[in-house]
mmCIF file of C-alpha atoms in Angstrom:
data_model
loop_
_atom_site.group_PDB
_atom_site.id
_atom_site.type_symbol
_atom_site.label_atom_id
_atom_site.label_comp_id
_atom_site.label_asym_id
_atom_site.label_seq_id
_atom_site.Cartn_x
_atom_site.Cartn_y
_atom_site.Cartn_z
ATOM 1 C CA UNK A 246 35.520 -129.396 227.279
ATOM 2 C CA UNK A 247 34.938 -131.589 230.522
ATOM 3 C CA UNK A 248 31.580 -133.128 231.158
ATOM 4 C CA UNK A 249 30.454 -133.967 234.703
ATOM 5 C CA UNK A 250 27.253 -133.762 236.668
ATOM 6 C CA UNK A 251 26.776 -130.737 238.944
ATOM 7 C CA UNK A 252 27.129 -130.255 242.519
ATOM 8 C CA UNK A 253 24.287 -128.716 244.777
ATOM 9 C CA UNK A 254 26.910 -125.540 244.827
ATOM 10 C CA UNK A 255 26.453 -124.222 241.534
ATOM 11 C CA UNK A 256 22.877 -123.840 241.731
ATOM 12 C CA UNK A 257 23.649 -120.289 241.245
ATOM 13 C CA UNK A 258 25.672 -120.565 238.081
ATOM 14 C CA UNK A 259 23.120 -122.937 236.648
ATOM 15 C CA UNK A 260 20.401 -120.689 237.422
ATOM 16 C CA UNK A 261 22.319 -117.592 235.471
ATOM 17 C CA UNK A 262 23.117 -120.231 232.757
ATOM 18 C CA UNK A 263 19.255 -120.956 231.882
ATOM 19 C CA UNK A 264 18.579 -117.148 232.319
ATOM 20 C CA UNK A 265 20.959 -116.379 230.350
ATOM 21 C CA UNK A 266 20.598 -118.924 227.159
ATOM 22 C CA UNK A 267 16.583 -118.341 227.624
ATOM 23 C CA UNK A 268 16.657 -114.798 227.544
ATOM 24 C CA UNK A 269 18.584 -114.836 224.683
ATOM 25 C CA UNK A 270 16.058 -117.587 222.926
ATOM 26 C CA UNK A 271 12.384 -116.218 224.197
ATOM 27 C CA UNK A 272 12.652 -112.516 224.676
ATOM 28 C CA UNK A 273 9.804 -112.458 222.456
ATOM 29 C CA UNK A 274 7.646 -114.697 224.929
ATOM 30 C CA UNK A 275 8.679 -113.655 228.480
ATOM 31 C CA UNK A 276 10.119 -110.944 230.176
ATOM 32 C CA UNK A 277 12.021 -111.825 233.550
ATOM 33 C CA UNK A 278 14.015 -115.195 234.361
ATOM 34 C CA UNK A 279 12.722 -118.268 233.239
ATOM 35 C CA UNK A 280 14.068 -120.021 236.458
ATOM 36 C CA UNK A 281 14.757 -118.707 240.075
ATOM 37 C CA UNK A 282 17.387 -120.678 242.693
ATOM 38 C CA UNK A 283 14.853 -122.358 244.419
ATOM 39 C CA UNK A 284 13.823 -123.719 241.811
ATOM 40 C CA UNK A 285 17.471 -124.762 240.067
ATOM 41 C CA UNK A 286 18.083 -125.980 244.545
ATOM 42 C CA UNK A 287 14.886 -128.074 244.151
ATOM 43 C CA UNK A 288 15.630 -129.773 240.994
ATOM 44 C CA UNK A 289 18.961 -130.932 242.078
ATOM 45 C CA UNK A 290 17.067 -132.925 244.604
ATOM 46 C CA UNK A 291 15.005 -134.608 242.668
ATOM 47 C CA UNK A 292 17.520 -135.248 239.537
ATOM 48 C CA UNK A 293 21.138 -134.284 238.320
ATOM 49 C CA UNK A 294 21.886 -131.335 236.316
ATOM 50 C CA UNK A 295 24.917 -132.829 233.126
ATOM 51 C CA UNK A 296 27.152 -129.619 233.117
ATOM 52 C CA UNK A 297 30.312 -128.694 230.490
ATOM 53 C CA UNK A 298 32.425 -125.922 231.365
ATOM 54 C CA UNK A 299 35.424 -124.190 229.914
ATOM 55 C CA UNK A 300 38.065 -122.294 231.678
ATOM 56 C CA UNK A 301 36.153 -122.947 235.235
ATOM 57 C CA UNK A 302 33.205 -121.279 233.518
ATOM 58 C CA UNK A 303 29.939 -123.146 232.678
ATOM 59 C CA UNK A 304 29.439 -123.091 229.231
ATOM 60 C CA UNK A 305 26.238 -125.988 228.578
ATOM 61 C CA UNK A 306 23.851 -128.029 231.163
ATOM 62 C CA UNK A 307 20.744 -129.814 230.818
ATOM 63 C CA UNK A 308 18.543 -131.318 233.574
ATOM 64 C CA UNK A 309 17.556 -135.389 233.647
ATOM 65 C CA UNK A 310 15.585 -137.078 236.278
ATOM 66 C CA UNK A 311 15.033 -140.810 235.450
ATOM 67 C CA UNK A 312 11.881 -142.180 237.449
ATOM 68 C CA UNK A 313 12.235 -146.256 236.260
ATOM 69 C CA UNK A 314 11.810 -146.775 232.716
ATOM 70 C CA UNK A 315 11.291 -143.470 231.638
ATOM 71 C CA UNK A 316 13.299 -140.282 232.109
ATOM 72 C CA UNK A 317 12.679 -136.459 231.785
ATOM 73 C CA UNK A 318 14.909 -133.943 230.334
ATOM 74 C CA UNK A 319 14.720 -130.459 230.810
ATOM 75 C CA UNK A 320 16.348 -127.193 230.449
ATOM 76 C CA UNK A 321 18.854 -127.356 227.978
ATOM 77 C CA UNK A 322 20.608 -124.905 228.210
ATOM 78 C CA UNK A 323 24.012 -123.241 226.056
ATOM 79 C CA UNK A 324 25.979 -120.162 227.652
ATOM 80 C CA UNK A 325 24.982 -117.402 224.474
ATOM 81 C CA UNK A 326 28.530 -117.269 223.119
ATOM 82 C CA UNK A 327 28.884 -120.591 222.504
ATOM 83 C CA UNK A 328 26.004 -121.441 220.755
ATOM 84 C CA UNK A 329 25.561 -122.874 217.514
ATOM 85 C CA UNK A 330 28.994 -125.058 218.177
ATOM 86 C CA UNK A 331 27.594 -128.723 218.860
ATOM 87 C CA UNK A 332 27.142 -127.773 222.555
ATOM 88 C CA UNK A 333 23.423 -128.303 222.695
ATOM 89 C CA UNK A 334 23.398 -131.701 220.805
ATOM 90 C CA UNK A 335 26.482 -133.083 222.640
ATOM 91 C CA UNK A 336 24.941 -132.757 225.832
ATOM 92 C CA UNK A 337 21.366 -133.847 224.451
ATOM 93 C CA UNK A 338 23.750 -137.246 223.911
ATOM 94 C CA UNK A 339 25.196 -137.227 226.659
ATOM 95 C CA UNK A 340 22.061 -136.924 228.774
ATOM 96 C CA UNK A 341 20.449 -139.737 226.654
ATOM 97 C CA UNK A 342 23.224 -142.312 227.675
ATOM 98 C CA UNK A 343 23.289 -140.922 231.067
ATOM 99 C CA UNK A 344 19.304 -141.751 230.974
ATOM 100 C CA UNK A 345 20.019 -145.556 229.419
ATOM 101 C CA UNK A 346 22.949 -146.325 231.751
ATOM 102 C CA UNK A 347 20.500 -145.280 234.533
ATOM 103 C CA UNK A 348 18.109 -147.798 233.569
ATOM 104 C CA UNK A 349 15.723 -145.744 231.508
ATOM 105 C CA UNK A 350 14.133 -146.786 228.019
ATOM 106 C CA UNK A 351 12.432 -143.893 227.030
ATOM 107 C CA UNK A 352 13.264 -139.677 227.485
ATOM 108 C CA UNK A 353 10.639 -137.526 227.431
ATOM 109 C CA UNK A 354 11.054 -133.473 226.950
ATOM 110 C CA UNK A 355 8.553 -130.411 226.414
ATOM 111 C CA UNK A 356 9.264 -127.619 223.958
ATOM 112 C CA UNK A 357 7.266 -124.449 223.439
ATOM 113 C CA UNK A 358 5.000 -124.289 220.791
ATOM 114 C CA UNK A 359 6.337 -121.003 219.646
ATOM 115 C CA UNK A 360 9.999 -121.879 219.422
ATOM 116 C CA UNK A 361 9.630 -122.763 216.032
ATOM 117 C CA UNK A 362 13.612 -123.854 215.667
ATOM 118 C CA UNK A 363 12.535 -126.665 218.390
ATOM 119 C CA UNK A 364 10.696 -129.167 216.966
ATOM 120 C CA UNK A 365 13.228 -129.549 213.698
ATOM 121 C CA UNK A 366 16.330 -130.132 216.422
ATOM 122 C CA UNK A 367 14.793 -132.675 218.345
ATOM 123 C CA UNK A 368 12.777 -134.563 215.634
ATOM 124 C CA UNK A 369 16.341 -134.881 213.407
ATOM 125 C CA UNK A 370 17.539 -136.744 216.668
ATOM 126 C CA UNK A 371 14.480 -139.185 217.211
ATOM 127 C CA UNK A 372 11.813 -137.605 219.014
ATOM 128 C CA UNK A 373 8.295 -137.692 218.037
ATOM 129 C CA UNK A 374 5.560 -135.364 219.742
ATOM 130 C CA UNK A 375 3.492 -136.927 222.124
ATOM 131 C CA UNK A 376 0.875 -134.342 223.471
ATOM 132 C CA UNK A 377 0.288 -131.476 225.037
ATOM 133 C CA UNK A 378 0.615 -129.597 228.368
ATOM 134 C CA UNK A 379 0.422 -125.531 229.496
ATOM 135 C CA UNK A 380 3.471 -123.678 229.924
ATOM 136 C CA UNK A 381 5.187 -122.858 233.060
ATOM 137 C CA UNK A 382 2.633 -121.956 235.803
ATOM 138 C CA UNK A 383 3.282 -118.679 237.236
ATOM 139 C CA UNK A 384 4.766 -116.994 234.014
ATOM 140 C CA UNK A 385 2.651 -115.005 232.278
ATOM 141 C CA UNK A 386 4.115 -115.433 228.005
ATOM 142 C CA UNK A 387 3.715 -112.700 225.802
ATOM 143 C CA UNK A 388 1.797 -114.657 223.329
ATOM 144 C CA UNK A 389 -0.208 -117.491 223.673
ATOM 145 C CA UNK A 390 1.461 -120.669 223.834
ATOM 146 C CA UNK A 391 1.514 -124.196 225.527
ATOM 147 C CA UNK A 392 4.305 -127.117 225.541
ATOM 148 C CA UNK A 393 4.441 -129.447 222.802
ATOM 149 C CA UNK A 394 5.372 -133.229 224.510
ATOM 150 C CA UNK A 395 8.056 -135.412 222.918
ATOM 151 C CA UNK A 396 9.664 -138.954 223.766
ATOM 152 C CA UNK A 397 12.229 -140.859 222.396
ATOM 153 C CA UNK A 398 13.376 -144.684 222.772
ATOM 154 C CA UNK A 399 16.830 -144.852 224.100
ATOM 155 C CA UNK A 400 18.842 -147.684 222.787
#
């Protein structure tokens, strides 16, 4: 499976990627998309979306923006039928060196507080929880719920 960072033209396959992997993940929070184009377009200017792919098909991507010493990660995100094979914590890696050979000496994430598989997957891989923020302005959850904030040291 090749990894590569993603071009401004696959906006639209990223964006159906995150709906896709999120719908399948928090149909018991939201209803709807978690992410529209303009939002995937907008992101890609600010930061660099890691992307595998299989057969021409995107298959994994997560989102990284380093900003100096610090660097935020976002959206991971694993096509439905190929979850559960390494995908997501392969590309967690690989955005973690792609942070440090940037420059960056900490990653910092947010996870709902409700996605009770979350905190277990990224604490086994060295982040600790950090604080607290709301969820995504403009989407109205199904339950209540807020982001939990985690960091690790990259080394």
């Amino acid at each position: 499976m090749q990894l590569r960072v993603a071009t401004h033209s696959e906006a639209d396959a990223i964006t159906g990627l995150i709906n896709s992997a999120f719908r399948r993940a928090e149909s018991f929070l939201i209803d709807g998309d978690r992410i529209d184009l303009p939002t995937v377009q907008g992101l890609l200017e600010k930061g660099k979306f890691l992307v595998t792919e299989e057969s021409g098909t995107l298959a994994a991507c997560v989102y990284v923006e380093p900003k100096g010493d610090r660097a935020y990660l976002g959206l991971l995100s694993v096509d439905p039928h190929r979850q559960t094979a390494g995908l997501g914590s392969m590309l967690l890696k690989a955005a973690e060196d792609y942070c440090l050979n940037s420059g960056c000496r900490f990653i910092d994430l947010q996870i709902v507080n409700v996605r009770r598989e979350l905190p277990s997957f990224y604490h086994h891989r060295g982040y600790i929880e950090t604080g607290t923020a709301p969820f995504v302005p403009g989407i109205i959850p199904k339950v209540p719920c807020h982001f939990v904030k985690m960091s690790k040291e990259l080394k």
